[in-house]
Short mmCIF file of C-alpha atoms in Angstrom, two decimals:
data_model
loop_
_atom_site.label_atom_id
_atom_site.label_comp_id
_atom_site.label_asym_id
_atom_site.label_seq_id
_atom_site.Cartn_x
_atom_site.Cartn_y
_atom_site.Cartn_z
CA MET A 186 -12.92 16.05 -87.01
CA ARG A 187 -12.29 18.66 -89.68
CA PRO A 188 -13.73 22.08 -88.72
CA PRO A 189 -16.51 23.40 -90.95
CA LEU A 190 -15.45 25.75 -93.72
CA PRO A 191 -16.75 29.31 -93.84
CA PRO A 192 -19.71 29.75 -96.23
CA LEU A 193 -17.56 31.60 -98.79
CA LEU A 194 -15.19 28.61 -98.97
CA GLY A 195 -17.75 25.81 -98.53
CA ARG A 196 -18.26 22.95 -100.94
CA ARG A 197 -21.35 24.47 -102.55
CA ALA A 198 -19.57 27.82 -103.05
CA ARG A 199 -16.62 26.04 -104.64
CA LEU A 200 -18.88 24.09 -106.99
CA ARG A 201 -20.64 27.29 -108.03
CA TRP A 202 -17.25 28.90 -108.65
CA ILE A 203 -16.39 25.97 -110.91
CA HIS A 204 -19.71 26.53 -112.66
CA LEU A 205 -18.71 30.13 -113.37
CA ILE A 206 -15.28 29.09 -114.66
CA LEU A 207 -17.03 26.58 -116.92
CA GLY A 208 -19.12 29.44 -118.28
CA GLY A 209 -15.94 31.43 -118.91
CA ALA A 210 -14.42 28.51 -120.79
CA LEU A 211 -17.53 28.21 -122.93
CA PHE A 212 -17.36 31.94 -123.65
CA MET A 213 -13.79 31.72 -124.99
CA PRO A 214 -14.72 30.86 -128.63
CA TYR A 215 -17.17 33.77 -128.74
CA TRP A 216 -14.50 36.10 -127.31
CA LEU A 217 -12.00 34.99 -129.95
CA VAL A 218 -14.49 35.73 -132.71
CA GLY A 219 -15.17 39.09 -131.07
CA THR A 220 -11.46 40.02 -130.97
CA VAL A 221 -11.12 39.27 -134.67
CA VAL A 222 -14.16 41.40 -135.51
CA VAL A 223 -13.14 44.31 -133.28
CA GLY A 224 -9.51 44.11 -134.39
CA MET A 225 -10.56 44.30 -138.02
CA LEU A 226 -12.81 47.29 -137.35
CA THR A 227 -10.38 49.27 -135.18
CA GLY A 228 -7.01 48.07 -136.45
CA GLU A 229 -5.75 47.82 -132.86
CA GLY A 230 -3.44 44.90 -132.31
CA SER A 231 -4.17 41.18 -132.46
CA MET A 232 -6.48 39.09 -130.39
CA PHE A 233 -3.87 38.62 -127.65
CA SER A 234 -1.93 41.89 -127.77
CA GLY A 235 -4.82 44.33 -128.28
CA GLY A 236 -5.59 46.97 -125.72
CA LEU A 237 -8.45 47.21 -123.27
CA THR A 238 -10.71 48.61 -126.00
CA VAL A 239 -10.28 45.47 -128.08
CA GLN A 240 -10.91 43.18 -125.10
CA LEU A 241 -14.10 44.96 -123.99
CA GLY A 242 -15.28 45.26 -127.59
CA ALA A 243 -14.71 41.51 -128.08
CA TYR A 244 -16.73 40.86 -124.94
CA ALA A 245 -19.57 43.05 -126.24
CA VAL A 246 -19.54 41.30 -129.63
CA GLY A 247 -19.46 37.83 -128.04
CA LEU A 248 -22.56 38.26 -125.86
CA PRO A 249 -25.06 38.54 -128.76
CA LEU A 250 -23.45 35.51 -130.37
CA VAL A 251 -23.98 33.60 -127.13
CA THR A 252 -27.66 34.58 -127.12
CA VAL A 253 -28.16 33.40 -130.71
CA SER A 254 -26.39 30.07 -130.14
CA ALA A 255 -28.57 29.46 -127.06
CA LEU A 256 -31.51 28.82 -129.38
CA PHE A 257 -30.11 25.41 -130.35
CA PRO A 258 -32.05 22.48 -128.77
CA LEU A 259 -29.14 21.05 -126.74
CA THR A 260 -28.53 24.29 -124.87
CA ARG A 261 -31.14 23.79 -122.16
CA PRO A 262 -30.35 20.11 -121.39
CA MET A 263 -26.66 21.01 -121.12
CA SER A 264 -27.38 24.02 -118.91
CA VAL A 265 -29.80 22.07 -116.70
CA ALA A 266 -27.26 19.28 -116.18
CA ALA A 267 -24.60 21.81 -115.14
CA ALA A 268 -26.99 23.68 -112.84
CA ARG A 269 -28.10 20.48 -111.10
CA ALA A 270 -24.56 19.20 -110.62
CA LEU A 271 -22.77 22.44 -109.68
CA CYS A 272 -25.35 24.99 -108.49
CA GLY A 273 -27.15 22.76 -105.99
CA VAL A 274 -30.58 23.29 -107.59
CA GLU A 275 -33.11 20.51 -106.94
CA GLY A 276 -33.89 18.44 -110.00
CA ASP A 277 -37.67 18.94 -109.99
CA ARG A 278 -37.27 22.73 -110.14
CA LEU A 279 -35.58 22.52 -113.55
CA ALA A 280 -37.05 21.42 -116.86
CA ASP A 281 -35.93 18.35 -118.81
CA GLY A 282 -35.37 18.24 -122.53
CA PRO A 283 -35.10 20.99 -125.14
CA ALA A 284 -36.99 24.24 -124.70
CA ARG A 285 -40.44 24.38 -126.29
CA GLY A 286 -42.13 27.61 -127.25
CA ARG A 287 -40.87 31.14 -127.55
CA SER A 288 -41.01 31.90 -123.85
CA ALA A 289 -38.96 28.85 -122.85
CA LYS A 290 -36.41 29.51 -125.59
CA ALA A 291 -36.10 33.16 -124.55
CA ARG A 292 -35.58 32.21 -120.90
CA THR A 293 -32.98 29.62 -121.90
CA ALA A 294 -31.15 32.22 -124.01
CA GLY A 295 -31.23 34.63 -121.07
CA TRP A 296 -29.75 32.02 -118.73
CA PHE A 297 -27.04 30.98 -121.19
CA THR A 298 -26.04 34.59 -121.82
CA LEU A 299 -26.01 35.37 -118.10
CA HIS A 300 -23.99 32.27 -117.27
CA LEU A 301 -21.34 32.78 -119.94
CA GLY A 302 -21.22 36.57 -119.53
CA ILE A 303 -20.69 36.51 -115.77
CA GLY A 304 -18.55 33.40 -116.04
CA ALA A 305 -16.18 35.13 -118.46
CA LEU A 306 -15.66 38.03 -116.04
CA VAL A 307 -15.22 35.84 -112.96
CA SER A 308 -12.92 33.33 -114.68
CA GLY A 309 -10.82 36.19 -116.08
CA ALA A 310 -10.51 37.68 -112.60
CA THR A 311 -9.71 34.22 -111.19
CA LEU A 312 -6.80 33.87 -113.61
CA ALA A 313 -5.44 37.42 -113.28
CA LEU A 314 -6.16 38.65 -109.77
CA PRO A 315 -4.50 36.00 -107.50
CA PRO A 316 -1.00 36.37 -109.10
CA PHE A 317 -1.33 40.15 -108.95
CA ALA A 318 -2.46 40.07 -105.30
CA VAL A 319 0.38 37.75 -104.31
CA THR A 320 2.84 40.05 -106.07
CA VAL A 321 1.45 43.07 -104.24
CA MET A 322 1.71 41.29 -100.86
CA ALA A 323 5.34 40.39 -101.60
CA LEU A 324 6.38 44.05 -102.23
CA PRO A 325 7.54 44.82 -98.64
CA PHE A 326 9.76 41.73 -98.67
CA SER A 327 11.33 41.98 -102.14
CA GLU A 328 13.81 44.71 -103.04
CA SER A 329 13.68 43.77 -106.70
CA LEU A 330 9.90 44.27 -106.76
CA GLN A 331 10.28 47.60 -104.96
CA ASN A 332 12.66 48.79 -107.69
CA SER A 333 10.46 47.51 -110.50
CA GLU A 334 8.16 49.47 -112.75
CA LEU A 335 5.17 48.05 -110.83
CA THR A 336 6.01 50.14 -107.75
CA SER A 337 6.44 53.40 -109.64
CA PHE A 338 3.37 52.78 -111.83
CA TRP A 339 1.07 52.35 -108.82
CA GLY A 340 2.87 54.99 -106.71
CA LEU A 341 3.99 52.49 -104.08
CA ASP A 342 7.49 53.91 -103.65
CA ARG A 343 6.64 55.37 -100.23
CA PRO A 344 7.55 53.09 -97.30
CA TRP A 345 4.23 53.32 -95.46
CA LEU A 346 2.39 52.40 -98.67
CA LEU A 347 4.57 49.36 -99.16
CA TRP A 348 3.38 47.82 -95.89
CA ALA A 349 -0.20 48.58 -96.84
CA ALA A 350 0.28 46.25 -99.81
CA VAL A 351 -0.11 43.16 -97.60
CA PRO A 352 -3.66 43.91 -96.39
CA ALA A 353 -4.46 45.30 -99.86
CA GLY A 354 -3.53 41.96 -101.47
CA LEU A 355 -5.55 40.02 -98.88
CA LEU A 356 -8.54 42.29 -99.55
CA MET A 357 -8.19 41.60 -103.27
CA LEU A 358 -8.34 37.85 -102.68
CA LEU A 359 -11.25 38.23 -100.27
CA ALA A 360 -13.08 40.43 -102.77
CA LEU A 361 -12.56 37.80 -105.50
CA ILE A 362 -13.94 35.06 -103.27
CA SER A 363 -16.91 37.21 -102.26
CA VAL A 364 -17.73 38.17 -105.85
CA ALA A 365 -17.46 34.55 -107.02
CA ALA A 366 -19.68 33.35 -104.16
CA GLY A 367 -22.22 36.12 -104.73
CA THR A 368 -22.47 35.64 -108.48
CA GLY A 369 -22.65 31.88 -108.04
CA ALA A 370 -25.53 32.30 -105.59
CA LEU A 371 -27.20 34.72 -108.03
CA LEU A 372 -27.07 32.14 -110.82
CA ALA A 373 -28.42 29.46 -108.47
CA ARG A 374 -31.39 31.69 -107.60
CA GLN A 375 -32.06 32.51 -111.25
CA ALA A 376 -31.80 28.93 -112.48
CA PRO A 377 -35.38 27.88 -111.52
CA LEU A 378 -36.77 31.07 -113.08
CA LEU A 379 -34.91 30.75 -116.38
CA LEU A 380 -34.51 26.98 -116.67
CA GLY A 381 -37.68 25.93 -114.85
CA PRO A 382 -40.49 24.06 -116.61
CA SER A 383 -42.93 26.04 -118.71
CA PRO A 384 -46.68 25.18 -118.87
CA ALA A 385 -45.94 23.13 -121.99
CA ASP A 386 -43.22 21.22 -120.13
CA ARG A 387 -45.54 20.55 -117.19
CA LEU A 388 -48.26 19.33 -119.57
CA ALA A 389 -45.81 17.02 -121.35
CA ALA A 390 -44.57 15.67 -118.00
CA ALA A 391 -48.16 15.08 -116.85
CA GLU A 392 -48.91 13.23 -120.07
CA ARG A 393 -45.82 11.07 -119.63
CA ARG A 394 -46.80 10.24 -116.06
CA ALA A 395 -50.34 9.42 -117.16
CA ALA A 396 -49.03 7.11 -119.87
CA GLU A 397 -46.67 5.41 -117.42
CA LEU A 398 -49.49 4.94 -114.91
CA ALA A 399 -51.74 3.51 -117.63
CA VAL A 400 -49.08 0.96 -118.62
CA ARG A 401 -48.40 0.11 -114.99
CA ASN A 402 -52.10 -0.33 -114.25
CA ARG A 403 -52.46 -2.51 -117.32
CA LEU A 404 -49.60 -4.77 -116.25
CA ALA A 405 -50.93 -4.89 -112.68
CA ARG A 406 -54.35 -5.88 -114.00
CA GLU A 407 -52.79 -8.62 -116.14
CA LEU A 408 -50.84 -9.96 -113.16
CA HIS A 409 -53.88 -9.84 -110.92
CA ASP A 410 -56.09 -11.70 -113.36
CA SER A 411 -53.52 -14.26 -114.48
CA VAL A 412 -51.84 -15.13 -111.19
CA GLY A 413 -55.00 -14.70 -109.13
CA HIS A 414 -56.93 -17.10 -111.34
CA ALA A 415 -54.10 -19.61 -111.36
CA LEU A 416 -53.83 -19.66 -107.58
CA SER A 417 -57.58 -19.97 -107.16
CA ALA A 418 -57.84 -22.75 -109.75
CA VAL A 419 -54.88 -24.68 -108.34
CA THR A 420 -56.24 -24.35 -104.80
CA LEU A 421 -59.67 -25.55 -105.88
CA GLN A 422 -58.33 -28.53 -107.83
CA ALA A 423 -55.91 -29.53 -105.08
CA SER A 424 -58.64 -29.29 -102.44
CA ALA A 425 -61.03 -31.39 -104.52
CA ALA A 426 -58.34 -33.98 -105.26
CA ARG A 427 -57.41 -34.25 -101.59
CA ARG A 428 -61.02 -35.04 -100.63
CA VAL A 429 -61.34 -37.93 -103.13
CA LEU A 430 -57.73 -39.12 -103.05
CA ASP A 431 -58.66 -42.63 -101.88
CA THR A 432 -61.96 -43.05 -103.76
CA ASP A 433 -61.63 -41.47 -107.23
CA VAL A 434 -58.15 -41.92 -108.67
CA GLU A 435 -59.26 -40.81 -112.14
CA PHE A 436 -60.49 -37.45 -110.80
CA VAL A 437 -57.22 -36.97 -108.93
CA ARG A 438 -55.32 -37.64 -112.15
CA GLU A 439 -57.46 -35.09 -114.02
CA ALA A 440 -56.99 -32.52 -111.24
CA LEU A 441 -53.21 -32.92 -111.28
CA ALA A 442 -53.18 -32.56 -115.06
CA ALA A 443 -55.30 -29.40 -114.79
CA ILE A 444 -52.94 -28.01 -112.13
CA GLU A 445 -49.95 -28.71 -114.36
CA GLU A 446 -51.56 -27.07 -117.38
CA THR A 447 -52.68 -24.03 -115.37
CA THR A 448 -49.29 -23.43 -113.81
CA ARG A 449 -47.45 -23.89 -117.12
CA ARG A 450 -49.74 -21.39 -118.87
CA THR A 451 -49.48 -18.91 -116.00
CA VAL A 452 -45.68 -19.08 -115.90
CA GLY A 453 -45.65 -18.17 -119.61
CA GLU A 454 -47.92 -15.19 -119.02
CA LEU A 455 -45.87 -14.12 -115.99
CA ASP A 456 -42.67 -14.24 -118.05
CA SER A 457 -44.30 -12.01 -120.67
CA VAL A 458 -45.33 -9.37 -118.12
CA LEU A 459 -41.99 -9.40 -116.30
CA GLY A 460 -40.19 -9.17 -119.64
CA LEU A 461 -42.03 -5.94 -120.41
CA LEU A 462 -41.14 -4.58 -116.96
CA ARG A 463 -37.46 -5.35 -117.51
CA GLU A 464 -37.60 -3.57 -120.89
CA GLY A 465 -39.07 -0.39 -119.38
CA GLU A 466 -42.73 -1.31 -120.01
CA ASP A 467 -42.47 -0.18 -123.63
CA GLY A 468 -40.24 -2.82 -125.10
CA GLY A 469 -42.84 -4.98 -126.83
CA GLU A 470 -46.34 -6.34 -127.03
CA LEU A 471 -47.86 -8.22 -124.12
CA ALA A 472 -48.36 -11.87 -125.10
CA ALA A 473 -51.81 -12.22 -123.57
CA PRO A 474 -53.96 -15.27 -124.33
CA ARG A 475 -57.06 -15.01 -126.54
CA LEU A 476 -60.38 -16.77 -126.78
CA ASP A 477 -58.81 -19.68 -128.69
CA ALA A 478 -57.27 -20.70 -125.34
CA LEU A 479 -60.64 -20.68 -123.60
CA ASP A 480 -61.06 -24.48 -123.59
CA ALA A 481 -57.80 -24.94 -121.67
CA LEU A 482 -58.89 -22.27 -119.21
CA VAL A 483 -62.19 -24.05 -118.56
CA ARG A 484 -60.49 -27.45 -118.18
CA GLY A 485 -58.18 -25.98 -115.58
CA ALA A 486 -61.16 -24.63 -113.63
CA GLY A 487 -62.56 -28.14 -113.02
CA ARG A 488 -65.61 -30.21 -113.82
CA GLN A 489 -68.07 -27.76 -112.26
CA VAL A 490 -67.67 -25.25 -115.13
CA GLU A 491 -69.95 -25.48 -118.19
CA LEU A 492 -69.04 -23.43 -121.28
CA THR A 493 -71.42 -22.62 -124.13
CA VAL A 494 -70.27 -20.73 -127.22
CA THR A 495 -72.56 -19.34 -129.92
CA GLY A 496 -70.84 -18.04 -133.05
CA ALA A 497 -67.33 -18.29 -134.48
CA LEU A 498 -64.93 -16.78 -131.95
CA ASP A 499 -62.18 -16.52 -134.55
CA ARG A 500 -64.06 -13.50 -135.96
CA VAL A 501 -63.47 -11.54 -132.76
CA PRO A 502 -60.74 -8.86 -133.15
CA ASP A 503 -57.53 -9.52 -131.24
CA ALA A 504 -57.99 -6.67 -128.76
CA VAL A 505 -61.53 -7.79 -127.89
CA SER A 506 -60.45 -11.44 -127.80
CA ARG A 507 -57.70 -10.74 -125.25
CA GLU A 508 -59.95 -8.73 -122.96
CA ALA A 509 -62.80 -11.24 -123.28
CA TYR A 510 -60.47 -14.04 -122.23
CA ARG A 511 -59.41 -12.07 -119.13
CA ILE A 512 -63.05 -11.30 -118.30
CA VAL A 513 -63.99 -14.99 -118.41
CA GLN A 514 -60.87 -15.79 -116.40
CA GLU A 515 -61.79 -13.27 -113.72
CA GLY A 516 -65.36 -14.58 -113.63
CA LEU A 517 -64.08 -18.10 -113.00
CA THR A 518 -61.72 -16.80 -110.32
CA ASN A 519 -64.59 -15.06 -108.52
CA ALA A 520 -66.69 -18.18 -108.74
CA ALA A 521 -63.87 -20.30 -107.29
CA ARG A 522 -63.55 -17.88 -104.36
CA TYR A 523 -67.18 -17.21 -103.61
CA ALA A 524 -69.44 -19.84 -105.21
CA GLY A 525 -68.63 -22.53 -102.65
CA GLY A 526 -68.10 -25.25 -105.28
CA GLU A 527 -71.44 -24.59 -107.04
CA ARG A 528 -71.70 -25.20 -110.77
CA VAL A 529 -70.69 -22.27 -112.97
CA THR A 530 -72.17 -21.64 -116.42
CA ALA A 531 -70.38 -19.44 -118.92
CA ARG A 532 -72.07 -18.39 -122.16
CA LEU A 533 -70.43 -16.48 -125.01
CA ALA A 534 -72.77 -15.25 -127.73
CA LEU A 535 -71.35 -13.56 -130.83
CA ASP A 536 -73.37 -11.59 -133.36
CA ASP A 537 -72.42 -9.09 -136.04
CA ASP A 538 -71.89 -6.15 -133.69
CA GLU A 539 -70.88 -7.39 -130.26
CA LEU A 540 -69.75 -10.22 -128.04
CA GLU A 541 -71.92 -10.96 -125.02
CA ILE A 542 -70.42 -12.79 -122.03
CA THR A 543 -72.71 -14.13 -119.30
CA MET A 544 -71.49 -16.06 -116.28
CA GLU A 545 -73.80 -17.40 -113.54
CA ASN A 546 -73.50 -19.52 -110.44
CA PRO A 547 -76.01 -20.30 -107.69
CA LEU A 548 -75.47 -18.35 -104.50
CA PRO A 549 -73.96 -20.58 -101.80
CA ALA A 550 -76.00 -21.45 -98.74
CA ARG A 551 -73.48 -19.75 -96.51
CA ALA A 552 -72.19 -16.29 -97.36
CA PRO A 553 -68.49 -16.25 -98.26
CA VAL A 554 -65.99 -14.54 -96.00
CA ALA A 555 -65.59 -10.91 -97.01
CA ARG A 556 -62.15 -9.89 -98.21
CA PRO A 557 -60.47 -6.97 -96.39
CA ASP A 558 -59.85 -5.02 -99.61
CA GLY A 559 -63.33 -5.60 -100.99
CA GLY A 560 -61.96 -7.34 -104.09
CA ARG A 561 -60.69 -5.75 -107.27
CA GLY A 562 -61.73 -8.37 -109.82
CA LEU A 563 -65.01 -6.86 -110.97
CA ARG A 564 -63.48 -3.40 -111.04
CA GLY A 565 -60.91 -4.82 -113.45
CA VAL A 566 -63.69 -6.37 -115.54
CA ALA A 567 -65.47 -3.02 -115.67
CA GLU A 568 -62.26 -1.26 -116.71
CA ARG A 569 -61.64 -3.74 -119.51
CA ALA A 570 -65.18 -3.35 -120.78
CA ARG A 571 -64.99 0.44 -120.59
CA LEU A 572 -61.73 0.57 -122.53
CA LEU A 573 -63.41 -1.29 -125.37
CA GLY A 574 -66.54 0.86 -125.26
CA GLY A 575 -68.65 -1.87 -123.67
CA THR A 576 -70.71 -2.32 -120.54
CA SER A 577 -70.42 -4.49 -117.45
CA GLU A 578 -73.11 -5.52 -114.96
CA ALA A 579 -72.56 -7.71 -111.91
CA GLY A 580 -74.80 -8.62 -109.02
CA ARG A 581 -77.45 -10.87 -107.56
CA VAL A 582 -80.38 -11.86 -109.78
CA ALA A 583 -82.96 -13.97 -107.95
CA ASP A 584 -80.96 -16.83 -106.43
CA VAL A 585 -77.89 -16.63 -108.71
CA TRP A 586 -74.91 -14.36 -109.08
CA ARG A 587 -74.62 -13.03 -112.62
CA LEU A 588 -71.85 -11.25 -114.50
CA ALA A 589 -72.97 -9.84 -117.86
CA VAL A 590 -70.56 -8.05 -120.18
CA ARG A 591 -71.15 -6.67 -123.68
CA LEU A 592 -68.13 -5.87 -125.84
CA PRO A 593 -68.59 -4.16 -129.23
CA LEU A 594 -66.52 -5.63 -132.03
CA GLY A 595 -65.85 -2.22 -133.59
CA THR A 596 -65.89 1.47 -132.60
CA ALA A 597 -68.48 2.12 -129.93
CA SER A 598 -69.95 5.09 -128.17
CA ARG A 599 -68.94 6.19 -124.69
CA PRO A 600 -69.44 3.23 -122.35
CA GLY A 601 -71.64 2.96 -119.34
CA ILE A 602 -70.79 0.84 -116.31
CA THR A 603 -73.35 -0.39 -113.83
CA GLY A 604 -73.47 -2.98 -111.13
CA GLU A 605 -71.51 -3.49 -107.96
CA ALA A 606 -67.99 -2.16 -107.74
CA GLY A 607 -66.12 -5.24 -106.62
CA ARG A 608 -66.42 -8.77 -105.44
#
């Protein structure tokens, strides 16, 4: 097994060193512009042959240019991606997307300037110091180096100083590694402060999560109502057909036809919902059935359902029509589960302002078995009514169970919801 590396040479330290060298590479265009400007002002050499004054002046000119360019929108996403990949900063501590607001833009500019400024110094030292240190360590072993101008320039012509060159070179390399590790750790600590989400970013993220949850809840509600009703209707029809299989062939034929129609319709609805999930929940409009499919829904529920419609349902807006269909569907599903085969009456009354849905069934002689989760159907009905600005009431009235829903056809005031939470 490979022994663990010291912290200064570990994988994270190496990645942070690469991050600094990346910053130095990004700083190069600004440094070139700075050398041209300083060279023109001082008349000292070219961009590559100028003295130390030109190099430091180019560095000083380049930093403000870095700060200004950091105001472009792509700066923060690029910096965040590099910090996550190379600095070891957790993703949720950094902001996504372009900076919004003056504070976020200022912090992004500060980070970009810090990264490129320190990166330029560290990358320059990384390129220059190792060859120099190796040369210094080779002095005691090379007569040609001892007779070179390097030895006389640094005053290393004394024998005892020559042998000190070996530890001096090692110290140079160790100092470079320590500085690179320290500055890399400094940038990693500053990344959440300078690239972290602002209040505006947190608000936008919360809004995105809320929108995603709303879409997910909507799709879950559609699946619950569609598939739940289909399973209940198919179970009811199959059970009834099994009981009269030898005595009422015509009823069995009708039940099988209803099962076929229910399953075919439900498969189409299921494909629509799953298609939206595959497309990221925002790829299209949910193909939900409307009140014009109500007759097929009632036929699939069996002979014990009686439907009465007052008014022209084609006048109902599409949004209300879709939700009304689901409400009737959920009412029939509840009746199939809890009514014990009793007759169910469904009445839809339409006037100029609202659609009223009333569903009733006699209470069975024996109480139905309670579900462990308490049921979510009537909660879904209440949510659909509330979203449209309507009201929902459900509960026992005398000796019948009644579900009454009012849905406004246009803009309505804030809804009120009464009745029992779930069945």
